mmCIF file of C-alpha atoms in Angstrom:
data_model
loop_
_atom_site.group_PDB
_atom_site.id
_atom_site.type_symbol
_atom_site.label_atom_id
_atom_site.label_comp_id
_atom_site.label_asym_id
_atom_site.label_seq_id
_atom_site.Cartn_x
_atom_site.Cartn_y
_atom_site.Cartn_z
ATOM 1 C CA UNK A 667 20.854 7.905 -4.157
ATOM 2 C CA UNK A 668 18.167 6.856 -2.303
ATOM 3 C CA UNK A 669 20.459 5.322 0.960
ATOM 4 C CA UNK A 670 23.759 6.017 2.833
ATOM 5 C CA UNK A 671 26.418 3.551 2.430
ATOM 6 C CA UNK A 672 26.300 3.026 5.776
ATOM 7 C CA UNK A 673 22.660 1.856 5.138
ATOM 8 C CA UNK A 674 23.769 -1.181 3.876
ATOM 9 C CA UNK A 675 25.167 -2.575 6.786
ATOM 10 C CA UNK A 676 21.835 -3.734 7.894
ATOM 11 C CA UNK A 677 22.580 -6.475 4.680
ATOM 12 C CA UNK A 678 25.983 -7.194 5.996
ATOM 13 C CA UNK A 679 24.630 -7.887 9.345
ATOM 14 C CA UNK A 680 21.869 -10.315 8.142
ATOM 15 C CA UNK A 681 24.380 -12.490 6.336
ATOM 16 C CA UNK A 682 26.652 -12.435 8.800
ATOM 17 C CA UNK A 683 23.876 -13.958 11.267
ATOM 18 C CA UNK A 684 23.975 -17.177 10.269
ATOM 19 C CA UNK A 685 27.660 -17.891 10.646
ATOM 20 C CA UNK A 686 27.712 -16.224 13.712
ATOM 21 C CA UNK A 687 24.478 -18.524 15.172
ATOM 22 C CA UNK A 688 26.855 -21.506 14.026
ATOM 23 C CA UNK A 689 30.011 -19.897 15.387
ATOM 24 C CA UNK A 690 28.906 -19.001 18.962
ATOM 25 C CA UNK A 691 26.051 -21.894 19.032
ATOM 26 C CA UNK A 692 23.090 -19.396 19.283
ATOM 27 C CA UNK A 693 19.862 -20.339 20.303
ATOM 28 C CA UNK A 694 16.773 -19.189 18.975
ATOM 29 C CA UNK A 695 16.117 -16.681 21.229
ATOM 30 C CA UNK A 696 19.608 -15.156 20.770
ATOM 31 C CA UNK A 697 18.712 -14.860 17.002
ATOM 32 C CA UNK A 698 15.537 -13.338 17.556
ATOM 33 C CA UNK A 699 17.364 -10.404 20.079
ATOM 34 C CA UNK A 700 20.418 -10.550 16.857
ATOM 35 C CA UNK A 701 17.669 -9.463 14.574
ATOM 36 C CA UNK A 702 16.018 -6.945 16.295
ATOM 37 C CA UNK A 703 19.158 -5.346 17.024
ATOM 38 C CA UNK A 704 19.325 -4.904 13.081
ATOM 39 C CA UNK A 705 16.050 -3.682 13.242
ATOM 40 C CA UNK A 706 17.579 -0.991 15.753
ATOM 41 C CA UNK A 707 20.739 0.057 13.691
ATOM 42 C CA UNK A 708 18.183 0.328 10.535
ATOM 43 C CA UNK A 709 15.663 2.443 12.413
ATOM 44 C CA UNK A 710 19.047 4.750 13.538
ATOM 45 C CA UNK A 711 20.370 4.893 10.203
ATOM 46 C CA UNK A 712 16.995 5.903 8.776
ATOM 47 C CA UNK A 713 16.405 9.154 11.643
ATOM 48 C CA UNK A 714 20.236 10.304 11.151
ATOM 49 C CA UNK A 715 19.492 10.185 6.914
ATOM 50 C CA UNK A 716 16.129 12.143 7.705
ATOM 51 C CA UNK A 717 17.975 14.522 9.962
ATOM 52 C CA UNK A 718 21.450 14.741 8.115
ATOM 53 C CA UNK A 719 20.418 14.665 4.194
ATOM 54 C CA UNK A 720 19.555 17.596 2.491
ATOM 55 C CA UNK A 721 15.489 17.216 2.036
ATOM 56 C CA UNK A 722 14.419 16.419 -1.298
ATOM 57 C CA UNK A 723 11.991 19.190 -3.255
ATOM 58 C CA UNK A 724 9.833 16.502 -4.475
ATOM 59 C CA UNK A 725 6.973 14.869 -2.307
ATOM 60 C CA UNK A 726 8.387 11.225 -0.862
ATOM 61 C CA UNK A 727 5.844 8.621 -0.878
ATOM 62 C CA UNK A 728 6.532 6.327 1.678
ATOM 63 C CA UNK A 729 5.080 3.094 0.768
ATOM 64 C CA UNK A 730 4.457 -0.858 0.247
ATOM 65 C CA UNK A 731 4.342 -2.123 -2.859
ATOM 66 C CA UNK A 732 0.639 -4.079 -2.854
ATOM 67 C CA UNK A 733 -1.076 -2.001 0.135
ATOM 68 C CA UNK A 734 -4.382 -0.571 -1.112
ATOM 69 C CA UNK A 735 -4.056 1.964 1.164
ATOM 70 C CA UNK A 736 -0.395 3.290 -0.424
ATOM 71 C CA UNK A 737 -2.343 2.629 -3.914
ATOM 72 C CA UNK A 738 -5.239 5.185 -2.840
ATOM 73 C CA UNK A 739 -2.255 8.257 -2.176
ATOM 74 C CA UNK A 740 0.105 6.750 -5.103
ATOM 75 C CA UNK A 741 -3.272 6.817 -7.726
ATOM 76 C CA UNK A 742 -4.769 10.420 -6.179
ATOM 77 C CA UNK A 743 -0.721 11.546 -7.039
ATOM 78 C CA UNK A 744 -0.410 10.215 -10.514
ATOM 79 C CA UNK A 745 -4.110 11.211 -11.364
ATOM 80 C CA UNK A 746 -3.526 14.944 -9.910
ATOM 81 C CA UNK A 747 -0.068 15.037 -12.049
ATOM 82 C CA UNK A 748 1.930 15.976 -8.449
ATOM 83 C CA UNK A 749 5.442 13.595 -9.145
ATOM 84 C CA UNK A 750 6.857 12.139 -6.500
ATOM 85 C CA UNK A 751 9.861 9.907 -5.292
ATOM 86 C CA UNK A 752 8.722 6.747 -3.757
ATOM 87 C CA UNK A 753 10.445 4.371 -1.735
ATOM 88 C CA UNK A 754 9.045 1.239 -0.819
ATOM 89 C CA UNK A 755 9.469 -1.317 2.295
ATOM 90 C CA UNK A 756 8.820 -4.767 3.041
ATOM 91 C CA UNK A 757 4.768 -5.797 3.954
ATOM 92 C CA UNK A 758 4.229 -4.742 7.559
ATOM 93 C CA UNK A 759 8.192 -4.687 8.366
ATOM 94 C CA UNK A 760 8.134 -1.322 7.287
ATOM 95 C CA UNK A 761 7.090 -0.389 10.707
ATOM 96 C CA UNK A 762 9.938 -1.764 11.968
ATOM 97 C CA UNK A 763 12.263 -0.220 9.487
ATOM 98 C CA UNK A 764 11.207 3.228 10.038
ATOM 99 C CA UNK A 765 9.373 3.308 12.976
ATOM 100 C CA UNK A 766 6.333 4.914 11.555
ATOM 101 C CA UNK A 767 3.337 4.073 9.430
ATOM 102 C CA UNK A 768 2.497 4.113 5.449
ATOM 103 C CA UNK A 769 1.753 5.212 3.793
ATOM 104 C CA UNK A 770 3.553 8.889 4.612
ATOM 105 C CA UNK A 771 4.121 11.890 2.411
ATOM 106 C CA UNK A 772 7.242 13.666 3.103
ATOM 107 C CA UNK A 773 8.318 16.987 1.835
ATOM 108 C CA UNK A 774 11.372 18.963 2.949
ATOM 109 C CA UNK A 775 11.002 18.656 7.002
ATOM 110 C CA UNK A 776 7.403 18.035 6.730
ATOM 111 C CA UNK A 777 5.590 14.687 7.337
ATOM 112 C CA UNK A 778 1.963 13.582 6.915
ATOM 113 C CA UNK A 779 1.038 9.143 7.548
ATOM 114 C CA UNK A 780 -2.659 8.439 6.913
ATOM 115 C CA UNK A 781 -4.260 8.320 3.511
ATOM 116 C CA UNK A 782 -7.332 10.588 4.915
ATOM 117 C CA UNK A 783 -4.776 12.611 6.273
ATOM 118 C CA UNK A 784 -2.393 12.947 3.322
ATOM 119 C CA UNK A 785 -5.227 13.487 1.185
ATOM 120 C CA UNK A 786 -6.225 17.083 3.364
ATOM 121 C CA UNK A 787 -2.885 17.994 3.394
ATOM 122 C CA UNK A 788 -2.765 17.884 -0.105
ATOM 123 C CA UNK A 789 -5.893 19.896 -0.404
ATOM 124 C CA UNK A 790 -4.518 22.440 1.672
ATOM 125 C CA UNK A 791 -0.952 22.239 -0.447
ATOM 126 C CA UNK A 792 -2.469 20.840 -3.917
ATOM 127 C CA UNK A 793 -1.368 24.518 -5.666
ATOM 128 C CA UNK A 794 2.158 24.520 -4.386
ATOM 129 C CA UNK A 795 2.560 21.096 -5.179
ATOM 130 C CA UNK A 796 1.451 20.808 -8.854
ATOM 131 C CA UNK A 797 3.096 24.226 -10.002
ATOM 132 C CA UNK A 798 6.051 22.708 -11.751
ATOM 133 C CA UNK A 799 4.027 19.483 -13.040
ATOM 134 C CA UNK A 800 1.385 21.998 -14.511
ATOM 135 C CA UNK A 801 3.992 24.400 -16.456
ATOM 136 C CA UNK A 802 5.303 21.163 -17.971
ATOM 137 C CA UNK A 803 1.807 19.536 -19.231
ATOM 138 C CA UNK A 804 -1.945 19.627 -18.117
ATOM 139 C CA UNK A 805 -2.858 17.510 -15.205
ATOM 140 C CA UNK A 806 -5.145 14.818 -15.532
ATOM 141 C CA UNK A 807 -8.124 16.250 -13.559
ATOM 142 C CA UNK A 808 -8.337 19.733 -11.270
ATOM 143 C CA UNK A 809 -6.742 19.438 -8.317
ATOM 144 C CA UNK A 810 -9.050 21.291 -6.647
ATOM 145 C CA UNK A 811 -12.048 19.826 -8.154
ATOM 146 C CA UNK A 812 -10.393 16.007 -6.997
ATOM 147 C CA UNK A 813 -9.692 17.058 -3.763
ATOM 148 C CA UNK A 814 -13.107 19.522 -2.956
ATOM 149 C CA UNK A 815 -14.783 17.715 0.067
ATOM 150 C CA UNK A 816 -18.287 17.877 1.322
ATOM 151 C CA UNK A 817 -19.865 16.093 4.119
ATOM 152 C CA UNK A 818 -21.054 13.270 2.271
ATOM 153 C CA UNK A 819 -17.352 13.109 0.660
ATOM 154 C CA UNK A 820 -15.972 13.046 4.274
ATOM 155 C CA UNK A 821 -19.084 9.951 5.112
ATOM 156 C CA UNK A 822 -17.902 8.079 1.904
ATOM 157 C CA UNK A 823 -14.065 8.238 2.368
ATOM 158 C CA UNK A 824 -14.508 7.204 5.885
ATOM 159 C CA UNK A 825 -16.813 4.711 5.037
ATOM 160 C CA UNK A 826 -14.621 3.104 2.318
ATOM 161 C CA UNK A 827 -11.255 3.478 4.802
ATOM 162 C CA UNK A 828 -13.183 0.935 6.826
ATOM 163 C CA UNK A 829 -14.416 -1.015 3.418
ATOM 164 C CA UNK A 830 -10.860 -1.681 3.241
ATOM 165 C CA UNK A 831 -10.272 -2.903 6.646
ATOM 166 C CA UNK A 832 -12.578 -5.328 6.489
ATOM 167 C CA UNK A 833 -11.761 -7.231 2.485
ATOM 168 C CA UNK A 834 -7.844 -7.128 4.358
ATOM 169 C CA UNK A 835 -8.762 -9.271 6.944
ATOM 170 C CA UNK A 836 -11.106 -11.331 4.447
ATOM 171 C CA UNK A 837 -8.190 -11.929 2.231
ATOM 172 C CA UNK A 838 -5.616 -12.224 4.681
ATOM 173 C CA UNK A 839 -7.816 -15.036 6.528
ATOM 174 C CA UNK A 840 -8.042 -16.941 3.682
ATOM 175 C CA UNK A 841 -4.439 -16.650 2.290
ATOM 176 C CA UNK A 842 -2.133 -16.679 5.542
ATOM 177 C CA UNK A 843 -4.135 -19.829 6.964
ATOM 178 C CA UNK A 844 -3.683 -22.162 4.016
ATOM 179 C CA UNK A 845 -0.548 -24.469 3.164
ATOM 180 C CA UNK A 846 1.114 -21.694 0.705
ATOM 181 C CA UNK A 847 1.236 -19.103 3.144
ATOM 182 C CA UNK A 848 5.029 -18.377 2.880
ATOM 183 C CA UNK A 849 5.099 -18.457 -0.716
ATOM 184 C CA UNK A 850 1.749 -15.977 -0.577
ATOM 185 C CA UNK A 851 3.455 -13.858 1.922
ATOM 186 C CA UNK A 852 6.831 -13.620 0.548
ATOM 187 C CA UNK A 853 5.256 -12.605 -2.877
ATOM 188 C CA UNK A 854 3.302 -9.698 -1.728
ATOM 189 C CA UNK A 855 4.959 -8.203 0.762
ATOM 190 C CA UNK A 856 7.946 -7.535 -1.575
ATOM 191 C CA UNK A 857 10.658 -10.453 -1.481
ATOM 192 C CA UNK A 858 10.485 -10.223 -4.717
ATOM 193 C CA UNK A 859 10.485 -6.612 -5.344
ATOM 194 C CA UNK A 860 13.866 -5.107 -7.143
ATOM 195 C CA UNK A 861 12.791 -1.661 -6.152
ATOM 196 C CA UNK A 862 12.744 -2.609 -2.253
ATOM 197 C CA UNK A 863 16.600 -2.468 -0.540
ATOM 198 C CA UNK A 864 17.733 -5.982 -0.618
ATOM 199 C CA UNK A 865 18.210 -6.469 2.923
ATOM 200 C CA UNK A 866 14.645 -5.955 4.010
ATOM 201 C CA UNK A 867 14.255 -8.701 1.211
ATOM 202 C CA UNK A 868 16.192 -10.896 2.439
ATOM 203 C CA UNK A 869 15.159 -10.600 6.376
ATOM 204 C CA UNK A 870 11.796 -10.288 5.371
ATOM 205 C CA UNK A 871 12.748 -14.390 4.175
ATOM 206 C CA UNK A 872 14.015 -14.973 7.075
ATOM 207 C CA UNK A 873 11.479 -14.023 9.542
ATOM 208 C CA UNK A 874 8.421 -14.919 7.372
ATOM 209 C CA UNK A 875 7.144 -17.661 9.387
ATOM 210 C CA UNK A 876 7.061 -15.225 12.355
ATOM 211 C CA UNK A 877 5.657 -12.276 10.627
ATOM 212 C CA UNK A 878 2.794 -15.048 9.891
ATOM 213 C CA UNK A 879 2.125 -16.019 13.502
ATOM 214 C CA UNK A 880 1.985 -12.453 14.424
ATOM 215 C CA UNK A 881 -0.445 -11.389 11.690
ATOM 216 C CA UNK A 882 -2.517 -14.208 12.504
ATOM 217 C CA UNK A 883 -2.416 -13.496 16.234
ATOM 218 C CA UNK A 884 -2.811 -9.650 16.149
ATOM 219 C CA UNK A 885 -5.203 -9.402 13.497
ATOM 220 C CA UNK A 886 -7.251 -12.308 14.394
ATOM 221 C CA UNK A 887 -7.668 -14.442 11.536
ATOM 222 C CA UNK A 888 -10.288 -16.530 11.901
ATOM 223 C CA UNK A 889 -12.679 -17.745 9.445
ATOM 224 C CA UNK A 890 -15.934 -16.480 11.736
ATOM 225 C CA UNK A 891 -14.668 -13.095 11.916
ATOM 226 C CA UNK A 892 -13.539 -12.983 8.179
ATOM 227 C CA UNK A 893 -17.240 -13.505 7.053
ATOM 228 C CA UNK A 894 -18.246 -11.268 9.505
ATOM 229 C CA UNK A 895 -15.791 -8.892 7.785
ATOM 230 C CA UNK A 896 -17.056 -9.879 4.667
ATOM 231 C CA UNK A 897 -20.864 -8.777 5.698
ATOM 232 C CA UNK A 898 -19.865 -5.752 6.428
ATOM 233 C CA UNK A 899 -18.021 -5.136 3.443
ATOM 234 C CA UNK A 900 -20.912 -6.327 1.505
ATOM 235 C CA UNK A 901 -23.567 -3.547 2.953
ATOM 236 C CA UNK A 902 -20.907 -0.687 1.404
ATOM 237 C CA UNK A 903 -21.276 -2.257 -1.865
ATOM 238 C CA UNK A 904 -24.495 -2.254 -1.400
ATOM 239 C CA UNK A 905 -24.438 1.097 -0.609
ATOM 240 C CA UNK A 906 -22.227 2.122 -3.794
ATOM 241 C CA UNK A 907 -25.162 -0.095 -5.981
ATOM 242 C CA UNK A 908 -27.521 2.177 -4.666
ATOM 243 C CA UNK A 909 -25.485 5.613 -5.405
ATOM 244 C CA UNK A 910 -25.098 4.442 -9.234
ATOM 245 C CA UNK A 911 -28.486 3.491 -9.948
ATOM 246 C CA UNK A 912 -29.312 6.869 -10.991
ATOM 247 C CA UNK A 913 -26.644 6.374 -13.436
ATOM 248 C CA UNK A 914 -24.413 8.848 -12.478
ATOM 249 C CA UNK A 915 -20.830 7.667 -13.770
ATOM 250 C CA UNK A 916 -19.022 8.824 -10.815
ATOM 251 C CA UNK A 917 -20.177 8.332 -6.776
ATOM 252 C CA UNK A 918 -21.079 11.889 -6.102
ATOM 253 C CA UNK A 919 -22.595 12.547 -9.485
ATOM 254 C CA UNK A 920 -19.378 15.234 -10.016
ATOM 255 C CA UNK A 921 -18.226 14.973 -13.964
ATOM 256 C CA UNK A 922 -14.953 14.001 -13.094
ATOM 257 C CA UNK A 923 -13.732 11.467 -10.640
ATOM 258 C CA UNK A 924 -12.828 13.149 -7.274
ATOM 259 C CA UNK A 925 -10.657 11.460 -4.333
ATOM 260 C CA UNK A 926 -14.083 9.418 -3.342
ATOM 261 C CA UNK A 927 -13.894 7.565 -6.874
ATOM 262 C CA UNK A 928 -10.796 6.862 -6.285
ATOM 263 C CA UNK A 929 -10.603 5.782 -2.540
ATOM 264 C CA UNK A 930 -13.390 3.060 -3.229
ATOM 265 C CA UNK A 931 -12.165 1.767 -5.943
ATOM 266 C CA UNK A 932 -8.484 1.581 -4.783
ATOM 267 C CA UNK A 933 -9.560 0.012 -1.760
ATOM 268 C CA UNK A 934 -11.709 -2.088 -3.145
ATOM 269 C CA UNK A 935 -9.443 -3.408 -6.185
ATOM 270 C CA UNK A 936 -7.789 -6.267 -3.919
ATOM 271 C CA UNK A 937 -11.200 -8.062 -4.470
ATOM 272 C CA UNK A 938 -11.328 -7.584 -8.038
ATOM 273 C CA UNK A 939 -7.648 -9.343 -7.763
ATOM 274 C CA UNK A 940 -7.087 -7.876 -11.212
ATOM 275 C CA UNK A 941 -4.970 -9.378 -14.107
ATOM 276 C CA UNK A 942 -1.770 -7.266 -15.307
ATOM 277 C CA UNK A 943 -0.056 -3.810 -14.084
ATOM 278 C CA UNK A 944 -3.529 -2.395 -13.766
ATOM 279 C CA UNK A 945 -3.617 -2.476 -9.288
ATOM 280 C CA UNK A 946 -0.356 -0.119 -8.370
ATOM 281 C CA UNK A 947 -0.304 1.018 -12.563
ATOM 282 C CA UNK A 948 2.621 -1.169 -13.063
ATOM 283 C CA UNK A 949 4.927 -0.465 -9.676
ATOM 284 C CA UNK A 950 4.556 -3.676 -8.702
ATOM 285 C CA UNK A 951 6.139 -6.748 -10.954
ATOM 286 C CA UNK A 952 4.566 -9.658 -11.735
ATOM 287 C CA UNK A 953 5.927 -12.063 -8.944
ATOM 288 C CA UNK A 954 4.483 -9.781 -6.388
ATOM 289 C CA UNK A 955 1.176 -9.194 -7.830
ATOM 290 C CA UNK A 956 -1.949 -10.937 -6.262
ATOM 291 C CA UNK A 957 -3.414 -13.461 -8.116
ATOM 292 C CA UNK A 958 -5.891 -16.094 -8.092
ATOM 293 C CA UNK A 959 -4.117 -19.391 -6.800
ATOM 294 C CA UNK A 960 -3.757 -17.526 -3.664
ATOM 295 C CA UNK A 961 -7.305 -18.344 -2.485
ATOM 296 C CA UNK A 962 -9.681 -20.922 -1.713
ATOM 297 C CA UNK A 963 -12.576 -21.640 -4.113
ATOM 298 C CA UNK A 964 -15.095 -19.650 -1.257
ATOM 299 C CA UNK A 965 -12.923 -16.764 -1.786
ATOM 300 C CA UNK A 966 -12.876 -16.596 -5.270
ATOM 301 C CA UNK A 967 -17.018 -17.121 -5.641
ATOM 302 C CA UNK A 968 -17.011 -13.834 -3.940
ATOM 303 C CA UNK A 969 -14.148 -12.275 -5.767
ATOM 304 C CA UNK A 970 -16.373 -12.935 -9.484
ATOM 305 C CA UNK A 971 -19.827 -12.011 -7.468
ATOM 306 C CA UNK A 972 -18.390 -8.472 -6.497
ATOM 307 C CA UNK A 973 -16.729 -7.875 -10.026
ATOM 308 C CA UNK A 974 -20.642 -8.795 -11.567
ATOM 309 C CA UNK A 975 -21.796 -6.348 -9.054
ATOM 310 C CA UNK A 976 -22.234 -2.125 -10.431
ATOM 311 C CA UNK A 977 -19.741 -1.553 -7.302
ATOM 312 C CA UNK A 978 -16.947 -4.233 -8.840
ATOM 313 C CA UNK A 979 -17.682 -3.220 -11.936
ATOM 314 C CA UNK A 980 -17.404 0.627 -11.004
ATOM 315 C CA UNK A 981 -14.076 -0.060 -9.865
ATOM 316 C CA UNK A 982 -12.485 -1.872 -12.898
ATOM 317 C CA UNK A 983 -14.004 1.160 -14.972
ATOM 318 C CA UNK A 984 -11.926 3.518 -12.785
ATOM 319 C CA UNK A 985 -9.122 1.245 -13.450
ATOM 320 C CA UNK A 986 -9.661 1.346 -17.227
ATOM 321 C CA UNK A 987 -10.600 4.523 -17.862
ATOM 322 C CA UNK A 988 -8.201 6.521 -15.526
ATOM 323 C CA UNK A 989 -4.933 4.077 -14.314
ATOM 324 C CA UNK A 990 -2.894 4.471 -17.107
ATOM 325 C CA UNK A 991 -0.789 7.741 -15.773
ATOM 326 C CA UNK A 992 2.198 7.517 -13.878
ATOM 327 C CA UNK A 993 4.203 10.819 -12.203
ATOM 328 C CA UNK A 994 7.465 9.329 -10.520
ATOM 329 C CA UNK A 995 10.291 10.776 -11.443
ATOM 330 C CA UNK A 996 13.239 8.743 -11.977
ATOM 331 C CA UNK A 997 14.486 8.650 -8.815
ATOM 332 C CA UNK A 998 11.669 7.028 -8.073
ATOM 333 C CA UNK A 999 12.724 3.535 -6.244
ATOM 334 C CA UNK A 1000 16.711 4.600 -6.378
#
């Protein structure tokens, strides 16, 4: 089981919120301070599971559902063969929820938030980790071979962490500023995710139009700044052109793909906005999958220009050639 019972009186407290507002004539404000006191009792419940429950063997992978950052861990796990549990939140509320950042790797009383940071920790861990996946079958690629670093790994990664900064706020610009922004934002950050617990589902509906204003305010989502964004984003594909011209088939000319490979084109793949399971390998249904009608016509010129590009078309390769592996167990989402 993946909660406490008591964990699901954050539901019980969300449904009860609108006949209480009726009830005792609530004003807005007095909702607002209702709902962050569920936010409270959730982030309690969450700390007393963490320090009550027995710790799991298997690696957690704290995540959301359609984050490219989550997908960069969740595809470096599945390609390595290391299985994991993961649980999933709702879009940004997650930080709420928990109090801390994804995604996060958790193992026994151990916890690591960051994908650059998860990644070194599994470099430092990758033997313990895979033992009983590798008695079982043959991992995809060498651990140690995916996860070897040199300096110009270190550049790249870092490089491509910001890559994705920058096609977030693109995207988000574009989507969270036109008239379908609820429907957008309800359908990627997990409303309609079964493997999410219902009652971040269903407050994650009710708070949507306030989650919007406060992406749009703290992230600054202006048009200007998104094709600023988009500039820079450019001059790293640029930059990924330029490392495949030689024809090597993977971005520091290694014979197999290594955590680099995978960090661009993870991080990257939200501007492919791909067509079936491929982004997430499936973990994400269809009604919360990014798609096309989601953007203006601007966007999606530069959505088919980057998938004509060797960079784009770099990425979909490491989709098609090594996204078809999955290593949750079946707990995975329970």
């Amino acid at each position: 089981m993946r909660l406490f019972v008591l964990e699901n009186a954050p539901t019980a407290m969300l449904i009860s919120c609108g006949p209480l507002a009726a009830l005792r004539g609530w004003g807005l404000i007095s909702v607002l301070v209702y709902l962050m006191f569920v936010f409270l009792v959730s982030w309690i419940l969450t700390v007393t599971r963490n320090l009550l429950v027995r710790k799991p063997k298997k690696l957690i992978l704290e995540s959301i559902t359609i984050s490219h950052y989550v997908e960069k861990i969740r595809w470096s796990l599945d390609l390595m063969g290391i299985e994991y549990v993961e649980e999933e939140n709702c879009g940004i509320m997650g930080i709420f929820f928990t109090g801390l950042m994804v995604p996060a790797i958790r193992q026994g009383s151990t916890r690591v938030s960051g994908s650059n940071f998860i990644l070194k920790y599994l470099n430092g861990k990758c033997a313990h980790l895979g033992e009983e996946s590798d008695k079982k079958e043959a991992t995809t690629v060498s651990k140690v071979a995916f996860l070897r670093a040199s300096s110009e790994a270190f550049e790249l990664e870092k490089e491509f962490d910001k890559m994705g900064e920058n096609i977030r706020h693109f995207l988000y610009t574009d989507a969270l500023n036109s008239k379908n922004a609820v429907s957008t934002g309800l359908k990627v950050w997990g409303a309609y995710q079964p493997t999410i617990p219902l009652w971040q589902r269903l407050l994650l509906r009710a708070i949507i139009p306030i989650l919007l204003v406060f992406m749009k305010t703290v992230l600054k989502l202006k048009k200007k700044i998104a094709r600023e964004r988009l500039v820079l984003a450019k001059e790293t594909f640029k930059k990924v052109d330029a490392l495949l011209s030689d024809g090597r088939k993977y971005l520091t000319a290694t014979p197999n793909p290594t955590f680099v490979d995978v960090t661009f084109a993870a991080l990257a793949a939200p501007l492919l906005i791909m067509d079936g399971p491929a982004y997430t390998c499936g973990r994400a249904i269809e009604d919360s999958r990014m798609t096309r009608s989601m953007f203006t016509d601007e966007v999606l010129k530069e959505v088919d220009a980057f998938r004509a590009s060797p960079a784009g078309k770099f990425a979909l390769r490491m989709y098609a050639d090594h996204r078809g592996v999955r290593r949750t167990s079946a707990e995975s989402g329970k």
